[in-house]
């Protein structure tokens, strides 16, 4: 029971972290928002890798894990329908239309990532090397799984 409570408290904290990004004014123009979300996702991926790298100093690992968690928690704000392929103002996106047609599936993929990154953040803060390695792998797997389903190939 305490493990479930800790997980819920951790997710609550992660949602608060995401609020900082969500409260930041997102670009209004569809293509600018697409470019912003791509930059945020790349930053999150780099942060996940650095947080899980044994060579990263503990202080830096905590900071980048927290940043990854903040971005993961804010992801739901990065995909309004105005950024769907074919929408007015969308010049280039790798996002597939099934993000919006299978909204429940996409939400589940985002939640899987959020849980994995929250676990990474918790492991980094606890100094749990085995937990860090496992959560890093889970986070990367969640990214790859989502990309395979909801992201198109590069041009």
mmCIF file of C-alpha atoms in Angstrom:
data_model
loop_
_atom_site.group_PDB
_atom_site.id
_atom_site.type_symbol
_atom_site.label_atom_id
_atom_site.label_comp_id
_atom_site.label_asym_id
_atom_site.label_seq_id
_atom_site.Cartn_x
_atom_site.Cartn_y
_atom_site.Cartn_z
ATOM 1 C CA UNK A 1 0.000 0.000 0.000
ATOM 2 C CA UNK A 2 2.815 2.432 0.840
ATOM 3 C CA UNK A 3 4.365 1.821 -2.581
ATOM 4 C CA UNK A 4 1.135 2.819 -4.303
ATOM 5 C CA UNK A 5 0.835 5.905 -2.125
ATOM 6 C CA UNK A 6 4.403 6.905 -2.937
ATOM 7 C CA UNK A 7 3.713 6.420 -6.650
ATOM 8 C CA UNK A 8 0.602 8.595 -6.464
ATOM 9 C CA UNK A 9 2.453 11.288 -4.530
ATOM 10 C CA UNK A 10 5.274 11.165 -7.078
ATOM 11 C CA UNK A 11 2.864 11.538 -9.980
ATOM 12 C CA UNK A 12 1.194 14.433 -8.203
ATOM 13 C CA UNK A 13 4.558 16.131 -7.885
ATOM 14 C CA UNK A 14 5.311 15.444 -11.543
ATOM 15 C CA UNK A 15 2.052 17.045 -12.604
ATOM 16 C CA UNK A 16 3.005 20.109 -10.578
ATOM 17 C CA UNK A 17 6.375 20.168 -12.359
ATOM 18 C CA UNK A 18 4.600 19.990 -15.707
ATOM 19 C CA UNK A 19 2.427 22.909 -14.680
ATOM 20 C CA UNK A 20 5.477 25.158 -14.926
ATOM 21 C CA UNK A 21 5.829 24.351 -18.624
ATOM 22 C CA UNK A 22 2.073 24.287 -19.192
ATOM 23 C CA UNK A 23 1.765 27.761 -17.655
ATOM 24 C CA UNK A 24 4.464 29.037 -19.999
ATOM 25 C CA UNK A 25 2.814 30.641 -22.987
ATOM 26 C CA UNK A 26 3.033 28.114 -25.783
ATOM 27 C CA UNK A 27 3.522 29.416 -29.318
ATOM 28 C CA UNK A 28 0.199 30.357 -30.894
ATOM 29 C CA UNK A 29 1.098 29.538 -34.479
ATOM 30 C CA UNK A 30 0.716 25.817 -35.280
ATOM 31 C CA UNK A 31 4.147 25.373 -36.886
ATOM 32 C CA UNK A 32 5.853 27.292 -34.087
ATOM 33 C CA UNK A 33 4.173 24.986 -31.548
ATOM 34 C CA UNK A 34 5.279 21.930 -33.529
ATOM 35 C CA UNK A 35 8.859 23.241 -33.555
ATOM 36 C CA UNK A 36 8.623 23.953 -29.809
ATOM 37 C CA UNK A 37 7.318 20.476 -28.969
ATOM 38 C CA UNK A 38 10.027 18.844 -31.084
ATOM 39 C CA UNK A 39 12.678 20.837 -29.218
ATOM 40 C CA UNK A 40 11.107 19.926 -25.865
ATOM 41 C CA UNK A 41 10.972 16.222 -26.757
ATOM 42 C CA UNK A 42 14.626 16.262 -27.870
ATOM 43 C CA UNK A 43 15.550 18.008 -24.636
ATOM 44 C CA UNK A 44 13.604 15.408 -22.659
ATOM 45 C CA UNK A 45 15.350 12.541 -24.460
ATOM 46 C CA UNK A 46 18.763 14.048 -23.784
ATOM 47 C CA UNK A 47 17.839 14.660 -20.152
ATOM 48 C CA UNK A 48 16.704 11.049 -19.715
ATOM 49 C CA UNK A 49 20.000 9.795 -21.096
ATOM 50 C CA UNK A 50 22.105 12.172 -18.969
ATOM 51 C CA UNK A 51 20.125 11.405 -15.809
ATOM 52 C CA UNK A 52 20.740 7.704 -16.364
ATOM 53 C CA UNK A 53 24.428 8.046 -17.199
ATOM 54 C CA UNK A 54 26.624 6.867 -14.330
ATOM 55 C CA UNK A 55 29.177 9.540 -15.266
ATOM 56 C CA UNK A 56 26.691 12.364 -14.618
ATOM 57 C CA UNK A 57 27.293 14.083 -11.282
ATOM 58 C CA UNK A 58 24.477 13.603 -8.758
ATOM 59 C CA UNK A 59 23.451 17.271 -8.724
ATOM 60 C CA UNK A 60 23.265 17.466 -12.505
ATOM 61 C CA UNK A 61 21.437 14.131 -12.683
ATOM 62 C CA UNK A 62 18.775 15.449 -10.297
ATOM 63 C CA UNK A 63 18.360 18.621 -12.337
ATOM 64 C CA UNK A 64 18.061 16.867 -15.700
ATOM 65 C CA UNK A 65 15.760 14.170 -14.306
ATOM 66 C CA UNK A 66 13.495 16.909 -12.940
ATOM 67 C CA UNK A 67 13.564 18.663 -16.335
ATOM 68 C CA UNK A 68 12.649 15.432 -18.145
ATOM 69 C CA UNK A 69 9.789 14.904 -15.720
ATOM 70 C CA UNK A 70 8.560 18.453 -16.198
ATOM 71 C CA UNK A 71 8.484 18.025 -19.975
ATOM 72 C CA UNK A 72 6.803 14.606 -19.765
ATOM 73 C CA UNK A 73 4.120 16.043 -17.485
ATOM 74 C CA UNK A 74 3.444 18.909 -19.910
ATOM 75 C CA UNK A 75 3.285 16.789 -23.070
ATOM 76 C CA UNK A 76 -0.501 16.745 -23.195
ATOM 77 C CA UNK A 77 -0.414 20.478 -23.991
ATOM 78 C CA UNK A 78 1.890 19.979 -26.985
ATOM 79 C CA UNK A 79 -0.617 18.275 -29.290
ATOM 80 C CA UNK A 80 -3.673 20.434 -29.944
ATOM 81 C CA UNK A 81 -5.634 19.475 -33.071
ATOM 82 C CA UNK A 82 -4.413 22.682 -34.684
ATOM 83 C CA UNK A 83 -1.033 20.928 -35.059
ATOM 84 C CA UNK A 84 -2.402 17.823 -36.811
ATOM 85 C CA UNK A 85 -1.139 16.972 -40.293
ATOM 86 C CA UNK A 86 -3.067 18.993 -42.856
ATOM 87 C CA UNK A 87 -4.272 21.623 -40.376
ATOM 88 C CA UNK A 88 -4.008 25.259 -41.417
ATOM 89 C CA UNK A 89 -0.532 26.624 -40.736
ATOM 90 C CA UNK A 90 1.113 23.196 -40.432
ATOM 91 C CA UNK A 91 4.033 23.061 -42.814
ATOM 92 C CA UNK A 92 5.942 20.063 -41.498
ATOM 93 C CA UNK A 93 5.229 17.527 -38.768
ATOM 94 C CA UNK A 94 6.105 13.912 -38.144
ATOM 95 C CA UNK A 95 3.067 13.547 -35.899
ATOM 96 C CA UNK A 96 0.656 11.016 -37.368
ATOM 97 C CA UNK A 97 -3.094 11.597 -37.547
ATOM 98 C CA UNK A 98 -3.713 8.667 -35.172
ATOM 99 C CA UNK A 99 -2.560 10.910 -32.295
ATOM 100 C CA UNK A 100 -5.987 12.528 -32.604
ATOM 101 C CA UNK A 101 -8.020 9.630 -34.025
ATOM 102 C CA UNK A 102 -6.756 7.297 -31.268
ATOM 103 C CA UNK A 103 -6.655 9.871 -28.488
ATOM 104 C CA UNK A 104 -7.065 7.200 -25.793
ATOM 105 C CA UNK A 105 -4.125 5.203 -27.148
ATOM 106 C CA UNK A 106 -1.971 8.319 -27.329
ATOM 107 C CA UNK A 107 -2.974 9.322 -23.795
ATOM 108 C CA UNK A 108 -2.008 5.845 -22.576
ATOM 109 C CA UNK A 109 1.387 6.131 -24.288
ATOM 110 C CA UNK A 110 1.963 9.548 -22.671
ATOM 111 C CA UNK A 111 0.981 8.127 -19.273
ATOM 112 C CA UNK A 112 3.390 5.214 -19.717
ATOM 113 C CA UNK A 113 6.179 7.682 -20.427
ATOM 114 C CA UNK A 114 5.211 9.888 -17.484
ATOM 115 C CA UNK A 115 5.280 6.931 -15.094
ATOM 116 C CA UNK A 116 8.683 5.801 -16.402
ATOM 117 C CA UNK A 117 10.219 9.283 -16.173
ATOM 118 C CA UNK A 118 8.696 9.763 -12.719
ATOM 119 C CA UNK A 119 10.395 6.496 -11.684
ATOM 120 C CA UNK A 120 13.681 7.761 -13.133
ATOM 121 C CA UNK A 121 13.366 11.013 -11.208
ATOM 122 C CA UNK A 122 12.611 9.138 -7.974
ATOM 123 C CA UNK A 123 15.528 6.742 -8.480
ATOM 124 C CA UNK A 124 17.950 9.592 -9.226
ATOM 125 C CA UNK A 125 16.838 11.447 -6.108
ATOM 126 C CA UNK A 126 17.216 8.281 -4.030
ATOM 127 C CA UNK A 127 20.663 7.526 -5.464
ATOM 128 C CA UNK A 128 19.417 4.065 -6.487
ATOM 129 C CA UNK A 129 21.807 2.985 -9.273
ATOM 130 C CA UNK A 130 19.847 -0.144 -10.212
ATOM 131 C CA UNK A 131 16.585 1.802 -10.178
ATOM 132 C CA UNK A 132 18.122 4.533 -12.329
ATOM 133 C CA UNK A 133 19.279 2.014 -14.940
ATOM 134 C CA UNK A 134 15.900 0.260 -15.034
ATOM 135 C CA UNK A 135 13.901 3.494 -15.180
ATOM 136 C CA UNK A 136 16.160 4.921 -17.887
ATOM 137 C CA UNK A 137 15.557 1.805 -19.991
ATOM 138 C CA UNK A 138 11.786 2.001 -19.329
ATOM 139 C CA UNK A 139 11.748 5.685 -20.295
ATOM 140 C CA UNK A 140 13.631 5.094 -23.540
ATOM 141 C CA UNK A 141 11.387 2.118 -24.363
ATOM 142 C CA UNK A 142 8.288 4.280 -23.757
ATOM 143 C CA UNK A 143 9.661 6.927 -26.122
ATOM 144 C CA UNK A 144 10.442 4.370 -28.822
ATOM 145 C CA UNK A 145 7.072 2.650 -28.490
ATOM 146 C CA UNK A 146 5.221 5.932 -28.883
ATOM 147 C CA UNK A 147 7.368 6.968 -31.847
ATOM 148 C CA UNK A 148 6.730 3.651 -33.605
ATOM 149 C CA UNK A 149 2.980 4.160 -33.304
ATOM 150 C CA UNK A 150 2.435 7.899 -33.462
ATOM 151 C CA UNK A 151 5.384 9.432 -35.366
ATOM 152 C CA UNK A 152 6.088 9.230 -39.060
ATOM 153 C CA UNK A 153 9.478 8.777 -40.706
ATOM 154 C CA UNK A 154 11.881 11.611 -41.381
ATOM 155 C CA UNK A 155 11.677 13.089 -44.860
#
